[in-house]
Amino acid sequence: MRPTLSRSLGFGGLLAVSSLAGLLFHQAHASRSAEGPRYGRVPAFSLVDQAGRPVSSEAFNGRLWIADFIFTRCAGQCPMMTMEMTRLAKEFQSEPSVVLVSFTVDPRYDTPEVLARYAATSGASSDRWVLLTGEEEAIQRLCQEGFRLAMGAEGPPEEPITHSRRLVLVDQRGVIRGYYDVGEGQALVQLRRDVRRLLRGSS
């Protein structure tokens, strides 16, 4: 019997393949110019934040934002992603036009109350760091079709919901300007450069 792809590669191998496929997809769908790549516009959405308040995509018009997809029960890569978002929140705390947005990929469990506790214990308590939850189908569609990030539900026990560990930079017009692997130091350096460049108005 021929081994299946998951058996022959293992979970780590599948993640590597998924990461490479995602990178190639992003590169293929980017329009490039002297000001850097553009990966398409984030579609309209309407979700709920950690305080139970409705938040739509329009709330970020005119703001530069950094997004990620996590879930609070995650014991795998999510703590690393949240730690990096915490660093970014501190680094850009004097820039009122920069906001951080974390979408949960586990909305059935991650209610506003759960997200509020997570925010309090992880340093995501800034009013410029929003954690969003909502309908499961809407979030999955936003992740996969809107942000073009991988998401699945067949991971190991510590990460039963698989998802990309990339941070995403969205400009003031809602256009995705970059993807940055939280496990790659140089990518995170580039993220900071791109944020500062867009803050200077070179969009």
XYZ file of C-alpha atoms in Angstrom:
203
model
C 0.000 0.000 0.000
C 1.375 3.392 -0.926
C 1.832 5.749 2.048
C -0.409 8.785 2.107
C 1.114 12.248 1.863
C 0.449 12.938 5.558
C 2.134 9.682 6.611
C 5.162 10.104 4.378
C 5.808 13.722 5.265
C 4.639 13.903 8.856
C 2.972 16.956 10.371
C 6.154 19.052 10.264
C 6.637 18.253 6.609
C 3.066 19.161 5.810
C 3.502 22.509 7.525
C 6.639 23.175 5.496
C 4.855 22.291 2.267
C 1.870 24.435 3.259
C 4.153 27.358 4.099
C 5.993 27.093 0.788
C 2.735 26.787 -1.139
C 1.353 29.823 0.626
C 4.441 31.867 -0.147
C 4.327 30.915 -3.832
C 0.617 31.783 -3.940
C 1.230 35.188 -2.390
C 4.056 35.915 -4.800
C 1.957 34.865 -7.795
C -0.918 37.134 -6.751
C 1.100 40.205 -5.861
C 1.237 43.267 -8.038
C 4.569 44.970 -7.636
C 5.688 48.546 -8.012
C 8.476 50.785 -6.739
C 6.516 51.146 -3.497
C 6.375 47.426 -2.816
C 3.954 44.544 -3.469
C 0.179 44.633 -3.179
C -1.679 41.403 -2.494
C -5.263 42.539 -2.897
C -7.770 44.256 -0.659
C -9.119 42.786 2.572
C -12.849 42.111 2.032
C -15.488 43.756 4.190
C -16.233 41.981 7.465
C -18.302 42.510 10.596
C -17.194 40.787 13.801
C -17.180 41.324 17.581
C -14.257 42.429 19.749
C -13.136 41.291 23.207
C -15.473 43.817 24.836
C -18.479 42.489 22.945
C -18.637 45.503 20.647
C -19.361 45.136 16.916
C -16.344 45.944 14.759
C -16.408 46.217 10.980
C -13.599 46.507 8.480
C -14.521 50.174 8.076
C -13.151 50.820 11.569
C -9.641 50.424 10.143
C -10.003 52.830 7.247
C -7.097 55.258 7.298
C -5.195 53.083 9.774
C -2.152 50.920 9.215
C -2.742 47.519 10.753
C -0.953 44.291 11.501
C -3.116 41.170 11.629
C -2.732 37.577 12.728
C -4.940 34.501 13.145
C -4.655 32.666 16.475
C -6.748 30.909 19.111
C -6.529 31.068 22.886
C -6.311 27.296 23.552
C -3.348 26.965 21.206
C -0.184 25.599 22.816
C 1.825 25.583 19.602
C 2.746 28.645 17.578
C 0.093 31.070 18.871
C 2.009 32.077 22.033
C 4.985 32.975 19.822
C 2.735 35.023 17.543
C 1.100 36.840 20.462
C 4.490 37.573 21.983
C 5.598 39.202 18.748
C 2.387 41.214 18.567
C 3.087 42.365 22.134
C 6.513 43.585 21.048
C 4.981 45.420 18.098
C 2.355 47.033 20.324
C 5.078 48.442 22.576
C 7.297 49.455 19.684
C 4.576 51.429 17.903
C 2.652 52.662 20.944
C 3.499 56.265 20.041
C 2.021 55.832 16.551
C -1.765 56.288 16.902
C -2.377 55.299 13.291
C -0.979 51.772 13.847
C -3.356 49.118 15.194
C -3.043 45.393 15.818
C -5.829 42.957 14.968
C -5.982 39.319 16.083
C -8.687 37.074 14.614
C -9.535 33.846 16.427
C -9.798 30.699 14.322
C -11.667 29.009 17.208
C -14.752 31.237 17.560
C -16.919 28.552 19.180
C -14.652 28.617 22.227
C -13.169 32.102 21.927
C -16.114 34.214 23.031
C -15.567 37.922 23.790
C -15.175 37.006 27.474
C -12.469 34.436 26.696
C -10.682 36.890 24.422
C -10.833 39.568 27.134
C -9.122 37.239 29.611
C -6.538 36.299 27.002
C -5.875 39.958 26.288
C -5.391 40.719 29.966
C -2.923 37.881 30.533
C -0.943 38.295 27.313
C -0.422 42.045 27.289
C -2.986 42.638 24.548
C -4.931 45.107 26.641
C -4.121 48.192 24.595
C -7.097 49.966 23.035
C -5.159 49.749 19.761
C -4.994 45.945 19.853
C -8.327 44.397 18.904
C -9.167 40.702 19.256
C -12.068 39.616 17.056
C -14.472 36.690 17.032
C -17.677 35.923 15.173
C -19.346 33.314 12.988
C -17.051 30.368 12.279
C -17.807 30.287 8.563
C -17.220 34.027 8.192
C -13.833 33.848 9.894
C -12.738 30.820 7.895
C -13.705 32.548 4.666
C -11.931 35.731 5.738
C -8.761 33.801 6.600
C -8.624 31.629 3.505
C -10.151 33.815 0.826
C -9.621 37.313 2.194
C -6.133 37.029 3.668
C -5.148 33.985 1.573
C -3.825 32.119 4.591
C -3.966 28.379 5.280
C -6.358 27.035 7.918
C -7.408 23.490 8.806
C -8.759 21.355 11.641
C -6.576 18.251 11.669
C -3.503 19.271 13.630
C -1.779 17.618 16.615
C -3.232 17.856 20.160
C -1.309 21.005 21.024
C -2.548 22.720 17.857
C -5.763 21.011 16.709
C -6.579 23.927 14.429
C -3.766 24.460 11.959
C -3.225 27.939 10.631
C -0.566 30.184 9.194
C 1.957 31.763 11.527
C 2.384 34.755 9.266
C 1.685 38.303 10.365
C -0.027 40.395 7.704
C 0.511 44.099 7.051
C -2.506 46.009 5.734
C -2.206 49.606 4.582
C -4.466 52.598 5.181
C -6.657 51.676 2.203
C -7.203 48.084 3.284
C -4.675 46.622 0.852
C -2.449 43.761 2.003
C 1.170 44.864 1.661
C 3.156 42.004 3.142
C 3.317 38.586 4.833
C 5.912 37.913 7.535
C 6.697 34.535 9.090
C 6.868 35.038 12.850
C 9.576 32.365 13.057
C 11.956 34.212 10.730
C 13.931 37.045 12.281
C 14.705 38.786 8.999
C 11.028 38.779 8.048
C 10.173 40.561 11.297
C 12.883 43.137 10.652
C 11.353 43.722 7.221
C 7.897 44.086 8.758
C 9.121 46.960 10.911
C 10.795 48.600 7.917
C 7.607 48.332 5.894
C 5.483 49.779 8.704
C 7.766 52.790 9.000
C 7.871 53.243 5.245
C 4.093 53.276 4.997
C 3.868 55.630 7.974
C 6.086 58.049 6.065
C 3.485 58.036 3.332
C 5.383 56.050 0.696
C 2.441 53.820 -0.146
